[in-house]
Short mmCIF file of C-alpha atoms and ligand atoms in Angstrom, two decimals:
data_model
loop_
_atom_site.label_atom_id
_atom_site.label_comp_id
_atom_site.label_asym_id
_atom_site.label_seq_id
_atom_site.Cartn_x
_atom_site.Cartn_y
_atom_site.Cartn_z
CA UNK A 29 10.54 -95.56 -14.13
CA UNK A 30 11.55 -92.06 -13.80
CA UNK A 31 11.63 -90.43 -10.54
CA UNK A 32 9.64 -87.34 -9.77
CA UNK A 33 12.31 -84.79 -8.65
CA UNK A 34 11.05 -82.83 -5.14
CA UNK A 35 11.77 -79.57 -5.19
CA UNK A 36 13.56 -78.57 -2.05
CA UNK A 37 13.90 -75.30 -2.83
CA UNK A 38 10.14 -74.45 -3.54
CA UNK A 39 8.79 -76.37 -0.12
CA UNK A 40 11.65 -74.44 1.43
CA UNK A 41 10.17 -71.54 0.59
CA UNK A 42 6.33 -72.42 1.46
CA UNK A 43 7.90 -72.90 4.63
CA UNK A 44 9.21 -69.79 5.00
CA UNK A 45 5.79 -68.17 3.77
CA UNK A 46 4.30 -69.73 6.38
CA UNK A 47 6.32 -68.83 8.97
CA UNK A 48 6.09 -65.30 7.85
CA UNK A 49 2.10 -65.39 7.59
CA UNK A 50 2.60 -67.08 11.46
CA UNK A 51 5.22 -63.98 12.41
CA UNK A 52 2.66 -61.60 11.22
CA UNK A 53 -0.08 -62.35 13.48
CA UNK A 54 1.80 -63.21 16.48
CA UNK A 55 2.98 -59.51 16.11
CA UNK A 56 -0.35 -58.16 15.17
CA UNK A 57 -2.30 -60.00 18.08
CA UNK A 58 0.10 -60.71 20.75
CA UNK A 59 3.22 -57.69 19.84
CA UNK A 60 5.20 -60.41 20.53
CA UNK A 61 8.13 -60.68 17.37
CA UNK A 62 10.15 -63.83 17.63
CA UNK A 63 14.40 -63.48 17.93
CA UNK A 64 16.88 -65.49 16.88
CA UNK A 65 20.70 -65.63 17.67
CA UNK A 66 23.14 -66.25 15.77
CA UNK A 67 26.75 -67.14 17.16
CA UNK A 68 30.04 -67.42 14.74
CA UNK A 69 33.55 -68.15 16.24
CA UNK A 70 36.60 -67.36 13.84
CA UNK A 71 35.96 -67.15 10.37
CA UNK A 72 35.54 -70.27 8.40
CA UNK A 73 34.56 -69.27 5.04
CA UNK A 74 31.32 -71.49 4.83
CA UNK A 75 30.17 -70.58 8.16
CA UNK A 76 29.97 -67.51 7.43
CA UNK A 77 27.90 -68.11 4.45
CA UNK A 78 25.89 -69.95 6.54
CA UNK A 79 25.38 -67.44 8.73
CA UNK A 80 25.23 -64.11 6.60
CA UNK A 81 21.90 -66.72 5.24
CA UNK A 82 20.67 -67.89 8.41
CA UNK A 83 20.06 -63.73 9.18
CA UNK A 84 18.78 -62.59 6.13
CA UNK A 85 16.04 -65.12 5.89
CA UNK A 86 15.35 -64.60 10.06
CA UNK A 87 14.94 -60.95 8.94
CA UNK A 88 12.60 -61.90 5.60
CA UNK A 89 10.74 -63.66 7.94
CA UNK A 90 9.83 -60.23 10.39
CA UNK A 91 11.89 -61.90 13.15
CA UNK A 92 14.39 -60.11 14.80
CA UNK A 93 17.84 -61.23 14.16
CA UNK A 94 21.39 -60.93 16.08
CA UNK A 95 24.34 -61.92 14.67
CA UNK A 96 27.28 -62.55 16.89
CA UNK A 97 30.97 -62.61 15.54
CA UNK A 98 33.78 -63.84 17.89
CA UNK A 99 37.46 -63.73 17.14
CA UNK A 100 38.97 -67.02 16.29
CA UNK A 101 41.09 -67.17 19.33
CA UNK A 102 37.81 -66.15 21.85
CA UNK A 103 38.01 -67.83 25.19
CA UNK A 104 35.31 -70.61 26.58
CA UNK A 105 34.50 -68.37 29.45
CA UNK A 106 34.03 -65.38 27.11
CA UNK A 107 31.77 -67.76 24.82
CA UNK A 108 29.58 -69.56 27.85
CA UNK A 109 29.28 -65.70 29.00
CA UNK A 110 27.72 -64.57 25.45
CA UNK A 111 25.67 -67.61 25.97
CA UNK A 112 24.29 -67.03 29.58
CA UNK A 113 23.36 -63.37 28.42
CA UNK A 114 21.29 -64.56 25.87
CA UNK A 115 19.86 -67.48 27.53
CA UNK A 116 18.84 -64.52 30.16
CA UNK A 117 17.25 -62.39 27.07
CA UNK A 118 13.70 -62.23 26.99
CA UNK A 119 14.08 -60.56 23.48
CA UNK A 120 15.95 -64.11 21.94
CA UNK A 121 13.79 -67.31 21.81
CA UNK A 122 16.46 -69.02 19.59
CA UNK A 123 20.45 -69.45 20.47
CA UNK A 124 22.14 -71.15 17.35
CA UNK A 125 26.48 -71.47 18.02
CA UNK A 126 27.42 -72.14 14.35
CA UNK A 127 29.51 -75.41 14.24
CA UNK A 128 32.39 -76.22 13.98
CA UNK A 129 33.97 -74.28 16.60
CA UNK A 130 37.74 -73.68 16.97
CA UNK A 131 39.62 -76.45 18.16
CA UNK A 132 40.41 -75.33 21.52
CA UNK A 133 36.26 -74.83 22.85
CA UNK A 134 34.53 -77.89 24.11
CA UNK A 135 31.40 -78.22 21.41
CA UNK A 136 29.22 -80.43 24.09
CA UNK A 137 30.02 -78.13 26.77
CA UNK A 138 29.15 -75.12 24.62
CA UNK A 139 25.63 -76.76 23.20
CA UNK A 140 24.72 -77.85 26.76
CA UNK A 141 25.47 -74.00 28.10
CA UNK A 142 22.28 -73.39 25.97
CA UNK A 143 18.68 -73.06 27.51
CA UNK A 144 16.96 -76.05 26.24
CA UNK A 145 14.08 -74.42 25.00
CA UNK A 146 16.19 -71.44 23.23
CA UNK A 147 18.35 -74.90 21.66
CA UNK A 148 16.79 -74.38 18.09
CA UNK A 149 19.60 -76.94 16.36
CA UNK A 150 17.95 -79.50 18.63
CA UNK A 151 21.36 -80.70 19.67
CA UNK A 152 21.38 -80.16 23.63
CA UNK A 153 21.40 -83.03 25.47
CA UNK A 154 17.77 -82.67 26.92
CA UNK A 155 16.59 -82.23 23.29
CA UNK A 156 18.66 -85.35 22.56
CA UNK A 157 16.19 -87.34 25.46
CA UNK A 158 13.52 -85.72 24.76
CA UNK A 159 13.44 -86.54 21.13
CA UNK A 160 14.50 -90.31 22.11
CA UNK A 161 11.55 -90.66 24.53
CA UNK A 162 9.02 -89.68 22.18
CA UNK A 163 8.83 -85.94 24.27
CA UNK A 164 8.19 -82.64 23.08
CA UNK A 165 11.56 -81.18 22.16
CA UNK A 166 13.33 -79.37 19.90
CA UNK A 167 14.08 -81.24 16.76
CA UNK A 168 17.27 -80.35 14.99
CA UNK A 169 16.77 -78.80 11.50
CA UNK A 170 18.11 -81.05 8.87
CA UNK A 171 16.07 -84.12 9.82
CA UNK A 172 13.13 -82.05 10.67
CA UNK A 173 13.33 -80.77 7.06
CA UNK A 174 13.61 -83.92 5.44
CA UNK A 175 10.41 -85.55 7.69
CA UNK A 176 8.08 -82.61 5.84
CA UNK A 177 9.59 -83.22 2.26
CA UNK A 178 8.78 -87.11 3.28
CA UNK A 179 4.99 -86.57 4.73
CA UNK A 180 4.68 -84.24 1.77
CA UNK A 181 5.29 -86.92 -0.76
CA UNK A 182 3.86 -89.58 1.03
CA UNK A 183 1.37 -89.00 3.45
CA UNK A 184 1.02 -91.21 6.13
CA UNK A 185 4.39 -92.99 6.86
CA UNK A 186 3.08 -95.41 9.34
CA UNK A 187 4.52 -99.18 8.41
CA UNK A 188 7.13 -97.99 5.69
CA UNK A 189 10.60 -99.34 5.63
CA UNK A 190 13.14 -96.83 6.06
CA UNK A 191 16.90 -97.03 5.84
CA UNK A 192 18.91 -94.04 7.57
CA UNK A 193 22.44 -94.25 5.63
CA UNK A 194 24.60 -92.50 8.44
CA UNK A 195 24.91 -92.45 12.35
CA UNK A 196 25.81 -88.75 12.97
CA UNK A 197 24.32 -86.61 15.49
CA UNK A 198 23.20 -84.02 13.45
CA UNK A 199 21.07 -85.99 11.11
CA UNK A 200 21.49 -89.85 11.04
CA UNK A 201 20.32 -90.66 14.79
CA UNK A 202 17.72 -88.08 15.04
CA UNK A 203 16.33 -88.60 11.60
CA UNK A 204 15.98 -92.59 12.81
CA UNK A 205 13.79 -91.19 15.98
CA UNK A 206 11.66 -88.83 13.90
CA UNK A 207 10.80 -92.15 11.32
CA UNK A 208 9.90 -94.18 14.46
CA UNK A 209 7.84 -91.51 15.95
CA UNK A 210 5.48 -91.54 12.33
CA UNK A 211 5.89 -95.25 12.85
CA UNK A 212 8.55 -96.13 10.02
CA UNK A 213 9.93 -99.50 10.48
CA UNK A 214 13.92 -97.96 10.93
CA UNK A 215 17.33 -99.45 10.15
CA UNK A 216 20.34 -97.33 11.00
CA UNK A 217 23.01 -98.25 8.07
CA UNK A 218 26.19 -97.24 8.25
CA UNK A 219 29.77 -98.04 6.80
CA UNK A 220 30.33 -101.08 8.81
CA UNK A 221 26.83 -102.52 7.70
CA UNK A 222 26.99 -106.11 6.16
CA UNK A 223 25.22 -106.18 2.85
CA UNK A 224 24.58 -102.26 2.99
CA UNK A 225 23.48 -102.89 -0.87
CA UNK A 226 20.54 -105.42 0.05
CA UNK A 227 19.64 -103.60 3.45
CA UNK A 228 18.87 -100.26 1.19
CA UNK A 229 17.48 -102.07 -1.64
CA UNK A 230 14.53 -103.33 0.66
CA UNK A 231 13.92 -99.42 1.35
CA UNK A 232 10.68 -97.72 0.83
CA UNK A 233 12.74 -94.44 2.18
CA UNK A 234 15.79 -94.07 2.15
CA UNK A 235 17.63 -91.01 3.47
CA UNK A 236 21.31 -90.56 3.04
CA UNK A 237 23.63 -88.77 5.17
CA UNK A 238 26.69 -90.05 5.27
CA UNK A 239 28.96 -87.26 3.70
CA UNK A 240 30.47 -89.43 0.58
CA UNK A 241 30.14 -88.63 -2.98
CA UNK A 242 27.28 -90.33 -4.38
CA UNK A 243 28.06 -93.58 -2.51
CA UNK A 244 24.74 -94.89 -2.62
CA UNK A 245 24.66 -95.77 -7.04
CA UNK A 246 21.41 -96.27 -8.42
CA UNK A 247 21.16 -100.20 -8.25
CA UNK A 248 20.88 -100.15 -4.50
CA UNK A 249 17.34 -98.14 -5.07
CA UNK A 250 14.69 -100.41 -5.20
CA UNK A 251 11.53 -99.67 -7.35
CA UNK A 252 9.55 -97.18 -6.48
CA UNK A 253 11.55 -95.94 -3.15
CA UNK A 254 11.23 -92.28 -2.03
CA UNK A 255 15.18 -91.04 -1.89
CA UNK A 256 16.34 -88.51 0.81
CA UNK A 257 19.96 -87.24 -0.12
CA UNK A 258 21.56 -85.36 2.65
CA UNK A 259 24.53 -85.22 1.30
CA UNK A 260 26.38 -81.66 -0.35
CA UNK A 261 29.41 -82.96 -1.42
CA UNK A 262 31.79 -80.69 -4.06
CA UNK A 263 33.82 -82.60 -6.27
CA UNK A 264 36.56 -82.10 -9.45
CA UNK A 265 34.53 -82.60 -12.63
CA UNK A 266 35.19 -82.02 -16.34
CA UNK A 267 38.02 -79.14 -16.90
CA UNK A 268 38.51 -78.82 -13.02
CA UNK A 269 35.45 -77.20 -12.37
CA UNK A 270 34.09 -78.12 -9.09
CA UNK A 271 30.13 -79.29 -8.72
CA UNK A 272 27.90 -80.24 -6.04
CA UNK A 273 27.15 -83.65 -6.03
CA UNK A 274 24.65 -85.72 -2.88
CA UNK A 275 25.43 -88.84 -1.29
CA UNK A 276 23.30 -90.78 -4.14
CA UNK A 277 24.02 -90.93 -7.32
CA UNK A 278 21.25 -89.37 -8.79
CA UNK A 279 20.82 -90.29 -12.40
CA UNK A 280 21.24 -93.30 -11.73
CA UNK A 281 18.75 -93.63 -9.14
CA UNK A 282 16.17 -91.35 -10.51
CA UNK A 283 15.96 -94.38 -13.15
CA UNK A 284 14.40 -96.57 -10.51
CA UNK A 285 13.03 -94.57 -7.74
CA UNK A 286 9.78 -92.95 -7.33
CA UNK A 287 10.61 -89.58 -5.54
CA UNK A 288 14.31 -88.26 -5.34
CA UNK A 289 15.35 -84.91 -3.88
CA UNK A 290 18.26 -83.06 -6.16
CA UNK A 291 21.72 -82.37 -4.76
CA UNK A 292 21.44 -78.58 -4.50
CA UNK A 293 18.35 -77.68 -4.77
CA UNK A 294 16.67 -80.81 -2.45
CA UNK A 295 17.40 -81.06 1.35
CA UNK A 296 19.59 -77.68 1.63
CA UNK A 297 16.95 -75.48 1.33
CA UNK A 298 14.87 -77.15 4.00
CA UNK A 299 17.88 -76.99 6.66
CA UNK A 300 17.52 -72.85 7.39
CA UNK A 301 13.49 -72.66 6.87
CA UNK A 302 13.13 -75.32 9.51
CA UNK A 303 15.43 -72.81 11.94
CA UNK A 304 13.02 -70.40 11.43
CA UNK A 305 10.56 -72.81 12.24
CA UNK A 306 11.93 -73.74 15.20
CA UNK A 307 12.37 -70.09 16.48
CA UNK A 308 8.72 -69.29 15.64
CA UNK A 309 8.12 -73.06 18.05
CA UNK A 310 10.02 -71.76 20.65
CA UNK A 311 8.98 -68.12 20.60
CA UNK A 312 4.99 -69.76 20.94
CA UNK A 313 5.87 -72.12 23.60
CA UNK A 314 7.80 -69.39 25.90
CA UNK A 315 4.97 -67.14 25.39
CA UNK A 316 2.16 -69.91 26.22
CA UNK A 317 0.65 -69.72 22.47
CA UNK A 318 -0.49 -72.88 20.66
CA UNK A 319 2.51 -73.78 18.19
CA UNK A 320 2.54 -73.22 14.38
CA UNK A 321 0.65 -76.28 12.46
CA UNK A 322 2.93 -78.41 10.22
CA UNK A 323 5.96 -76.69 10.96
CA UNK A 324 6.74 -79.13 14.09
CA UNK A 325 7.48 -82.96 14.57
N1 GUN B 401 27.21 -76.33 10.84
C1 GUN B 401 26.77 -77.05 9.78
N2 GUN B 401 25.47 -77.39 9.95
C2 GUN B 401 25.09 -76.86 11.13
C3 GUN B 401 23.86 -76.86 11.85
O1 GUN B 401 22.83 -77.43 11.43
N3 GUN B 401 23.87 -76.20 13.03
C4 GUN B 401 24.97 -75.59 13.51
N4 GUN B 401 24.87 -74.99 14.70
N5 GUN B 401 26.13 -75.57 12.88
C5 GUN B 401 26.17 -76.20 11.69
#
């Protein structure tokens, strides 16, 4: 069998269409324009990558979009200050602090300074209980990305088998919820698993997200599997060119799965069109509106 390849990078950009179609006619009926902000400590070079994309797209989108640059040595106080002012703005329906942060700032202390229902990355502890209770919440990107490629392939996921390769935060223990809420039968794999080869082989999805060079190889895949790969790894190849590679090893596993997403071009798309999804959610639910179709958990 050869897999079919889902393109990432195409849904990513329906996505965004519809967000922008969504934009237009909260503006046009309500003169109500979504905001998102954007908060960068110090200057880590992918973060601000990240970030010089997370505000073009908000802006592609006809949201309005604040970036916030901090100097790497910017004191907590200063920080929970930028983030009471724009948990106080009417204008900003999404707060997003770019992670990591420097060293010497509390992360948890920072996320939970957030307004819950400003907390697009989904990562505030309410969110966190929310999500885990089966409650309206905000759902943090990644996962939330990679549960639309999934109902886009497959439909209804109710009854499936799906194996979460990873425990993080960010994606692994959310992404687990988000299966259980479409009624996936869920295992949460991780390094210390026994017989992590036979746990993902009885897969129907598996998502990976465990941040280690193609360290799921193809044999673990069984037949016909959909294949999630979170991963964006670079690595040396030929002639010391570097290359992006996913936590599966995709040629091998695109020999026996059904459905595989491509390491770039797969998940990483999804990741900043389901921010702007989530600002559009919480711009609709702070204004009362009925939220976006299809764009939400
Ligand atoms: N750094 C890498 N990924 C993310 C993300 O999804 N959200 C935030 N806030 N920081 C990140």
């Amino acid at each position: 069998m050869t897999a079919e390849i889902i393109d990432g990078k195409a849904f990513a950009a329906d996505v965004r269409g519809r967000v922008a179609a969504h934009v237009a006619r909260l503006q046009a009926d309500h003169g109500i324009t979504p905001g998102l902000a954007v908060v960068l400590v110090g200057e880590d070079p992918a973060s601000q990558v990240y970030v010089r994309n997370k505000g073009k797209q908000t802006k592609e989108a006809g949201m309005h979009s604040v970036e916030h640059r901090l100097d790497p040595d910017t004191s907590q106080e200063r920080l929970l200050a930028l983030i009471g002012e724009l948990n106080a703005d009417p204008a900003i329906h999404g707060i997003l602090v770019q992670l990591p942060l420097p060293g010497h700032l509390d992360s948890e202390l920072v996320i939970n300074a957030i307004d819950p229902a400003k907390d697009v990355d989904g990562f505030h502890v309410s969110n966190v209980g929310l999500l885990g209770t089966g409650q309206k919440s905000m759902v943090p990107c990644t996962p939330l990305g990679c549960l639309m490629l999934l109902r886009d392939r497959l439909g209804s996921l109710s009854g499936l088998n799906a194996v979460v390769v990873g425990r993080s935060n960010i994606v692994g223990k959310p992404m687990a919820q988000l299966l259980l809420g479409d009624s996936c039968t869920v295992t949460i794999a991780h390094s210390r698993t026994r017989d992590l080869a036979e746990v993902v082989r009885r897969a129907d999805i598996v998502v990976a997200a465990v941040g280690r060079p193609e360290m799921v190889p193809g044999d673990w895949i069984g037949p016909g599997a959909t294949v999630i790969d979170v991963g964006i790894n670079r690595i040396e190849g030929a002639g010391g060119k570097t290359r992006l590679v996913g936590d599966v090893a995709f040629d091998s596993a695109a020999q026996v799965a059904g459905a595989i997403t491509p390491v770039p071009g797969g998940v990483g798309p999804m990741t900043i069109a389901c921010l702007l999804a989530n600002t559009l959610t919480a711009c609709c639910r702070a204004n009362g509106l009925p939220e976006p179709e299809g764009l939400t958990a």
